[in-house]
PDB file of C-alpha atoms in Angstrom:
ATOM      1  CA  GLU A   1      -5.042  26.394  17.455  1.00 51.00           C
ATOM      2  CA  VAL A   2      -4.368  22.735  17.750  1.00 57.00           C
ATOM      3  CA  ALA A   3      -7.200  20.589  18.808  1.00 61.00           C
ATOM      4  CA  PRO A   4      -6.278  19.245  22.330  1.00 65.00           C
ATOM      5  CA  SER A   5      -7.311  15.463  21.292  1.00 67.00           C
ATOM      6  CA  GLY A   6      -5.494  15.661  17.958  1.00 67.00           C
ATOM      7  CA  LEU A   7      -3.169  12.807  19.209  1.00 71.00           C
ATOM      8  CA  LEU A   8      -6.013  10.828  19.725  1.00 75.00           C
ATOM      9  CA  VAL A   9      -8.213  11.629  16.997  1.00 81.00           C
ATOM     10  CA  SER A  10      -5.627  11.110  14.262  1.00 80.00           C
ATOM     11  CA  PRO A  11      -4.982   7.350  14.760  1.00 80.00           C
ATOM     12  CA  LEU A  12      -8.740   6.922  15.121  1.00 84.00           C
ATOM     13  CA  ILE A  13      -9.153   8.345  11.576  1.00 87.00           C
ATOM     14  CA  LEU A  14      -6.227   6.181  10.195  1.00 87.00           C
ATOM     15  CA  GLU A  15      -7.794   2.991  11.885  1.00 90.00           C
ATOM     16  CA  ALA A  16     -11.204   3.614  10.478  1.00 93.00           C
ATOM     17  CA  ALA A  17      -9.580   4.508   6.951  1.00 93.00           C
ATOM     18  CA  ALA A  18      -7.819   1.277   7.079  1.00 92.00           C
ATOM     19  CA  GLY A  19     -10.753  -0.778   8.159  1.00 94.00           C
ATOM     20  CA  MET A  20     -12.931   0.737   5.343  1.00 96.00           C
ATOM     21  CA  ASN A  21     -10.168   0.262   2.721  1.00 95.00           C
ATOM     22  CA  ALA A  22     -10.146  -3.356   3.651  1.00 95.00           C
ATOM     23  CA  TYR A  23     -13.752  -3.571   3.690  1.00 97.00           C
ATOM     24  CA  LEU A  24     -14.016  -2.209   0.183  1.00 96.00           C
ATOM     25  CA  LEU A  25     -11.199  -4.370  -1.039  1.00 96.00           C
ATOM     26  CA  LEU A  26     -13.048  -7.572   0.256  1.00 96.00           C
ATOM     27  CA  ARG A  27     -16.269  -6.426  -1.319  1.00 96.00           C
ATOM     28  CA  ARG A  28     -14.550  -6.063  -4.531  1.00 95.00           C
ATOM     29  CA  LEU A  29     -13.357  -9.672  -4.109  1.00 95.00           C
ATOM     30  CA  ARG A  30     -17.003 -10.796  -3.821  1.00 95.00           C
ATOM     31  CA  VAL A  31     -16.908 -11.492  -0.012  1.00 96.00           C
ATOM     32  CA  SER A  32     -20.199 -11.291   1.427  1.00 96.00           C
ATOM     33  CA  ALA A  33     -21.084  -8.189   3.466  1.00 96.00           C
ATOM     34  CA  LEU A  34     -20.729  -9.671   7.215  1.00 97.00           C
ATOM     35  CA  PRO A  35     -17.461 -11.296   6.686  1.00 96.00           C
ATOM     36  CA  ALA A  36     -16.186  -8.072   4.916  1.00 97.00           C
ATOM     37  CA  VAL A  37     -17.343  -5.926   7.815  1.00 97.00           C
ATOM     38  CA  ALA A  38     -15.707  -8.291  10.339  1.00 97.00           C
ATOM     39  CA  ALA A  39     -12.532  -8.431   8.313  1.00 96.00           C
ATOM     40  CA  GLY A  40     -12.571  -4.756   7.956  1.00 95.00           C
ATOM     41  CA  CYS A  41     -12.925  -4.059  11.758  1.00 94.00           C
ATOM     42  CA  ALA A  42     -10.180  -6.699  12.649  1.00 94.00           C
ATOM     43  CA  PHE A  43      -7.888  -5.026  10.076  1.00 92.00           C
ATOM     44  CA  GLY A  44      -8.518  -1.291  11.098  1.00 90.00           C
ATOM     45  CA  LEU A  45      -8.290  -2.441  14.921  1.00 89.00           C
ATOM     46  CA  ASP A  46      -5.453  -5.204  14.627  1.00 85.00           C
ATOM     47  CA  GLY A  47      -3.393  -2.964  17.276  1.00 80.00           C
ATOM     48  CA  THR A  48      -0.590  -1.949  14.818  1.00 80.00           C
ATOM     49  CA  PHE A  49      -1.568   1.735  15.374  1.00 76.00           C
ATOM     50  CA  SER A  50      -1.424   1.342  19.074  1.00 75.00           C
ATOM     51  CA  TRP A  51       1.873  -0.805  19.215  1.00 77.00           C
ATOM     52  CA  PHE A  52       3.670   1.268  16.688  1.00 74.00           C
ATOM     53  CA  GLY A  53       2.428   4.763  17.064  1.00 69.00           C
ATOM     54  CA  HIS A  54       4.975   6.372  14.730  1.00 74.00           C
ATOM     55  CA  ALA A  55       4.762   7.515  11.102  1.00 74.00           C
ATOM     56  CA  PRO A  56       6.122   4.256   9.326  1.00 76.00           C
ATOM     57  CA  VAL A  57       2.882   2.391  10.147  1.00 81.00           C
ATOM     58  CA  ASN A  58       0.611   5.118   8.502  1.00 85.00           C
ATOM     59  CA  VAL A  59       1.354   3.180   5.114  1.00 87.00           C
ATOM     60  CA  ILE A  60      -0.783   0.369   6.342  1.00 87.00           C
ATOM     61  CA  VAL A  61      -3.955   2.372   5.629  1.00 90.00           C
ATOM     62  CA  THR A  62      -3.024   2.632   1.766  1.00 92.00           C
ATOM     63  CA  LEU A  63      -2.323  -1.002   1.457  1.00 93.00           C
ATOM     64  CA  PRO A  64      -5.925  -2.205   1.061  1.00 95.00           C
ATOM     65  CA  LEU A  65      -6.562   0.729  -1.069  1.00 95.00           C
ATOM     66  CA  ALA A  66      -3.693  -0.010  -3.332  1.00 96.00           C
ATOM     67  CA  LEU A  67      -4.907  -3.625  -3.977  1.00 96.00           C
ATOM     68  CA  LEU A  68      -8.325  -2.288  -4.459  1.00 96.00           C
ATOM     69  CA  GLY A  69      -6.652  -0.414  -7.248  1.00 96.00           C
ATOM     70  CA  VAL A  70      -5.061  -3.437  -8.911  1.00 96.00           C
ATOM     71  CA  GLU A  71      -8.299  -5.288  -8.641  1.00 95.00           C
ATOM     72  CA  MET A  72      -9.845  -2.370 -10.469  1.00 95.00           C
ATOM     73  CA  ALA A  73      -6.921  -2.161 -13.036  1.00 95.00           C
ATOM     74  CA  ARG A  74      -7.500  -5.917 -13.509  1.00 94.00           C
ATOM     75  CA  HIS A  75     -11.128  -5.721 -13.840  1.00 93.00           C
ATOM     76  CA  ALA A  76     -10.938  -2.997 -16.530  1.00 92.00           C
ATOM     77  CA  SER A  77      -8.125  -5.146 -18.410  1.00 92.00           C
ATOM     78  CA  VAL A  78     -10.048  -8.205 -19.121  1.00 86.00           C
ATOM     79  CA  PRO A  79     -12.860  -6.530 -21.395  1.00 84.00           C
ATOM     80  CA  ALA A  80     -10.497  -3.826 -22.716  1.00 76.00           C
ATOM     81  CA  ARG A  81     -11.893  -0.798 -20.704  1.00 85.00           C
ATOM     82  CA  THR A  82      -9.796   2.305 -20.186  1.00 85.00           C
ATOM     83  CA  GLY A  83      -8.852   3.514 -16.823  1.00 85.00           C
ATOM     84  CA  GLY A  84      -8.978   1.482 -13.771  1.00 87.00           C
ATOM     85  CA  TRP A  85      -5.528   2.470 -12.700  1.00 93.00           C
ATOM     86  CA  ILE A  86      -5.992   6.018 -11.077  1.00 95.00           C
ATOM     87  CA  LEU A  87      -6.970   4.742  -7.663  1.00 95.00           C
ATOM     88  CA  LEU A  88      -3.856   2.571  -7.800  1.00 96.00           C
ATOM     89  CA  ALA A  89      -1.511   5.335  -8.713  1.00 96.00           C
ATOM     90  CA  LEU A  90      -3.196   7.636  -5.782  1.00 96.00           C
ATOM     91  CA  ALA A  91      -2.739   4.885  -3.256  1.00 95.00           C
ATOM     92  CA  LEU A  92       0.802   4.234  -4.277  1.00 95.00           C
ATOM     93  CA  ALA A  93       1.650   7.949  -4.038  1.00 95.00           C
ATOM     94  CA  LEU A  94      -0.348   8.130  -0.758  1.00 93.00           C
ATOM     95  CA  SER A  95       1.833   5.551   0.787  1.00 92.00           C
ATOM     96  CA  VAL A  96       4.917   7.530  -0.068  1.00 91.00           C
ATOM     97  CA  TYR A  97       3.479  10.667   1.496  1.00 90.00           C
ATOM     98  CA  ALA A  98       1.817   8.685   4.504  1.00 87.00           C
ATOM     99  CA  GLY A  99       5.209   7.189   5.849  1.00 74.00           C
ATOM    100  CA  PHE A 100       8.724   6.660   5.198  1.00 77.00           C
ATOM    101  CA  PRO A 101      10.312   5.807   1.847  1.00 79.00           C
ATOM    102  CA  GLU A 102      11.302   2.223   3.282  1.00 82.00           C
ATOM    103  CA  THR A 103       7.739   1.385   4.230  1.00 86.00           C
ATOM    104  CA  ALA A 104       6.211   2.440   1.157  1.00 88.00           C
ATOM    105  CA  PHE A 105       8.697   0.485  -0.851  1.00 89.00           C
ATOM    106  CA  ILE A 106       7.757  -2.642   1.187  1.00 90.00           C
ATOM    107  CA  ASP A 107       4.204  -1.633   0.522  1.00 90.00           C
ATOM    108  CA  GLY A 108       4.845  -1.452  -3.120  1.00 92.00           C
ATOM    109  CA  LEU A 109       6.588  -4.769  -2.962  1.00 94.00           C
ATOM    110  CA  LEU A 110       3.314  -6.354  -1.576  1.00 95.00           C
ATOM    111  CA  VAL A 111       1.086  -4.656  -4.094  1.00 95.00           C
ATOM    112  CA  LEU A 112       3.445  -5.911  -6.807  1.00 96.00           C
ATOM    113  CA  ALA A 113       3.157  -9.592  -5.409  1.00 97.00           C
ATOM    114  CA  TRP A 114      -0.635  -9.272  -5.430  1.00 96.00           C
ATOM    115  CA  ALA A 115      -0.520  -8.255  -8.877  1.00 96.00           C
ATOM    116  CA  ALA A 116       1.749 -11.084  -9.881  1.00 96.00           C
ATOM    117  CA  ALA A 117      -0.859 -13.422  -8.114  1.00 96.00           C
ATOM    118  CA  ARG A 118      -3.793 -12.041 -10.271  1.00 93.00           C
ATOM    119  CA  LEU A 119      -1.809 -12.625 -13.477  1.00 92.00           C
ATOM    120  CA  PRO A 120      -2.685 -16.232 -13.710  1.00 91.00           C
ATOM    121  CA  GLY A 121      -5.832 -17.182 -15.837  1.00 89.00           C
ATOM    122  CA  MET A 122      -5.701 -14.086 -17.637  1.00 92.00           C
ATOM    123  CA  SER A 123      -5.546 -14.212 -21.784  1.00 92.00           C
ATOM    124  CA  ARG A 124      -2.452 -12.858 -23.134  1.00 93.00           C
ATOM    125  CA  PRO A 125      -3.856  -9.641 -24.405  1.00 93.00           C
ATOM    126  CA  ALA A 126      -5.616  -8.886 -21.003  1.00 93.00           C
ATOM    127  CA  ALA A 127      -2.401  -9.771 -19.202  1.00 94.00           C
ATOM    128  CA  ALA A 128      -0.628  -7.088 -21.390  1.00 94.00           C
ATOM    129  CA  ARG A 129      -3.275  -4.534 -20.750  1.00 94.00           C
ATOM    130  CA  PHE A 130      -3.132  -5.175 -17.041  1.00 95.00           C
ATOM    131  CA  ALA A 131       0.666  -4.685 -17.011  1.00 95.00           C
ATOM    132  CA  GLY A 132       0.340  -1.439 -18.906  1.00 95.00           C
ATOM    133  CA  LYS A 133      -2.079  -0.163 -16.458  1.00 95.00           C
ATOM    134  CA  LEU A 134       0.251  -1.167 -13.589  1.00 96.00           C
ATOM    135  CA  ALA A 135       3.092   0.537 -15.249  1.00 96.00           C
ATOM    136  CA  GLY A 136       1.071   3.722 -15.898  1.00 96.00           C
ATOM    137  CA  ALA A 137       0.119   3.683 -12.285  1.00 96.00           C
ATOM    138  CA  ALA A 138       3.608   3.293 -10.936  1.00 95.00           C
ATOM    139  CA  VAL A 139       4.848   6.150 -13.349  1.00 96.00           C
ATOM    140  CA  THR A 140       1.956   8.394 -12.256  1.00 96.00           C
ATOM    141  CA  ALA A 141       2.621   7.593  -8.588  1.00 95.00           C
ATOM    142  CA  ALA A 142       6.138   8.357  -9.046  1.00 94.00           C
ATOM    143  CA  LEU A 143       5.203  11.743 -10.442  1.00 96.00           C
ATOM    144  CA  LEU A 144       2.829  12.365  -7.890  1.00 96.00           C
ATOM    145  CA  ALA A 145       5.233  11.720  -5.083  1.00 92.00           C
ATOM    146  CA  ALA A 146       8.283  13.259  -6.850  1.00 93.00           C
ATOM    147  CA  PRO A 147       8.483  16.196  -4.501  1.00 92.00           C
ATOM    148  CA  LEU A 148       8.932  13.852  -1.683  1.00 89.00           C
ATOM    149  CA  LEU A 149      11.121  11.451  -3.373  1.00 88.00           C
ATOM    150  CA  VAL A 150      13.368  14.306  -4.695  1.00 89.00           C
ATOM    151  CA  ALA A 151      13.696  15.823  -1.237  1.00 88.00           C
ATOM    152  CA  PHE A 152      14.324  12.059   0.198  1.00 83.00           C
ATOM    153  CA  LEU A 153      17.243  11.396  -2.328  1.00 84.00           C
ATOM    154  CA  ASP A 154      18.875  14.827  -1.747  1.00 87.00           C
ATOM    155  CA  ASP A 155      18.832  14.394   2.016  1.00 84.00           C
ATOM    156  CA  LEU A 156      20.114  10.763   1.549  1.00 78.00           C
ATOM    157  CA  GLN A 157      23.467  12.239  -0.217  1.00 80.00           C
ATOM    158  CA  GLY A 158      24.412  13.866   3.249  1.00 79.00           C
ATOM    159  CA  ALA A 159      22.536  11.774   5.762  1.00 75.00           C
ATOM    160  CA  ASN A 160      23.980   9.644   8.493  1.00 71.00           C
ATOM    161  CA  VAL A 161      22.770   6.360   7.766  1.00 66.00           C
ATOM    162  CA  GLY A 162      24.871   4.701  10.585  1.00 65.00           C
ATOM    163  CA  GLY A 163      25.921   1.319  10.435  1.00 65.00           C
ATOM    164  CA  HIS A 164      23.608   0.609   7.364  1.00 61.00           C
ATOM    165  CA  GLY A 165      26.599   1.825   5.267  1.00 61.00           C
ATOM    166  CA  GLY A 166      29.039  -0.286   6.875  1.00 66.00           C
ATOM    167  CA  SER A 167      28.940  -3.173   9.037  1.00 70.00           C
ATOM    168  CA  LEU A 168      24.967  -3.789   8.737  1.00 69.00           C
ATOM    169  CA  ALA A 169      25.238  -3.511   4.911  1.00 70.00           C
ATOM    170  CA  THR A 170      26.596  -7.012   4.862  1.00 75.00           C
ATOM    171  CA  ALA A 171      25.146  -8.522   8.192  1.00 77.00           C
ATOM    172  CA  SER A 172      22.648 -11.249   8.101  1.00 80.00           C
ATOM    173  CA  VAL A 173      20.766 -13.498  10.340  1.00 80.00           C
ATOM    174  CA  PRO A 174      22.612 -16.898  11.160  1.00 81.00           C
ATOM    175  CA  ALA A 175      20.740 -19.834   9.774  1.00 82.00           C
ATOM    176  CA  ALA A 176      19.555 -21.011  13.123  1.00 81.00           C
ATOM    177  CA  GLY A 177      17.867 -17.721  13.699  1.00 78.00           C
ATOM    178  CA  ALA A 178      16.224 -17.695  10.318  1.00 74.00           C
ATOM    179  CA  ILE A 179      12.914 -19.511  11.741  1.00 75.00           C
ATOM    180  CA  GLN A 180      12.247 -16.568  13.846  1.00 70.00           C
TER     181      GLN A 180
END
């Protein structure tokens, strides 16, 4: 039997997980407890789940978790420790399973930008270890998400992608509208 309040409980769990993941990330970045709690609450209750109550927003939950994974991989790279990348691999795989591949791709790009921003200040050997951990996490995430990715690519062969394959493929926003 399906719980009668499942449509209410599911977004609440996602919001709580998003807030907790943001809190854990901020604590890892050495933000003190009270601001981290406030930021975690703000992130979890930012309105995204209520405004966009459909599957693509579920990836928001995994973004701070993936960023935390990047921080753990970076931390393990500086003194040449093993591990530190497993959380990142799980978070990236969960982002594929949580939403649409398109939003998981955007999530991955944000994680990549964060990782690139964390490279400066690292020694060359530490940066190489960090890049290796990131690559290992990406490959592991792709393997964990392979069942969904294979199904997506298989479906894409016969899918009706509408205007995205025609006129929208070359359309762009006029320069005057770029500010928006």
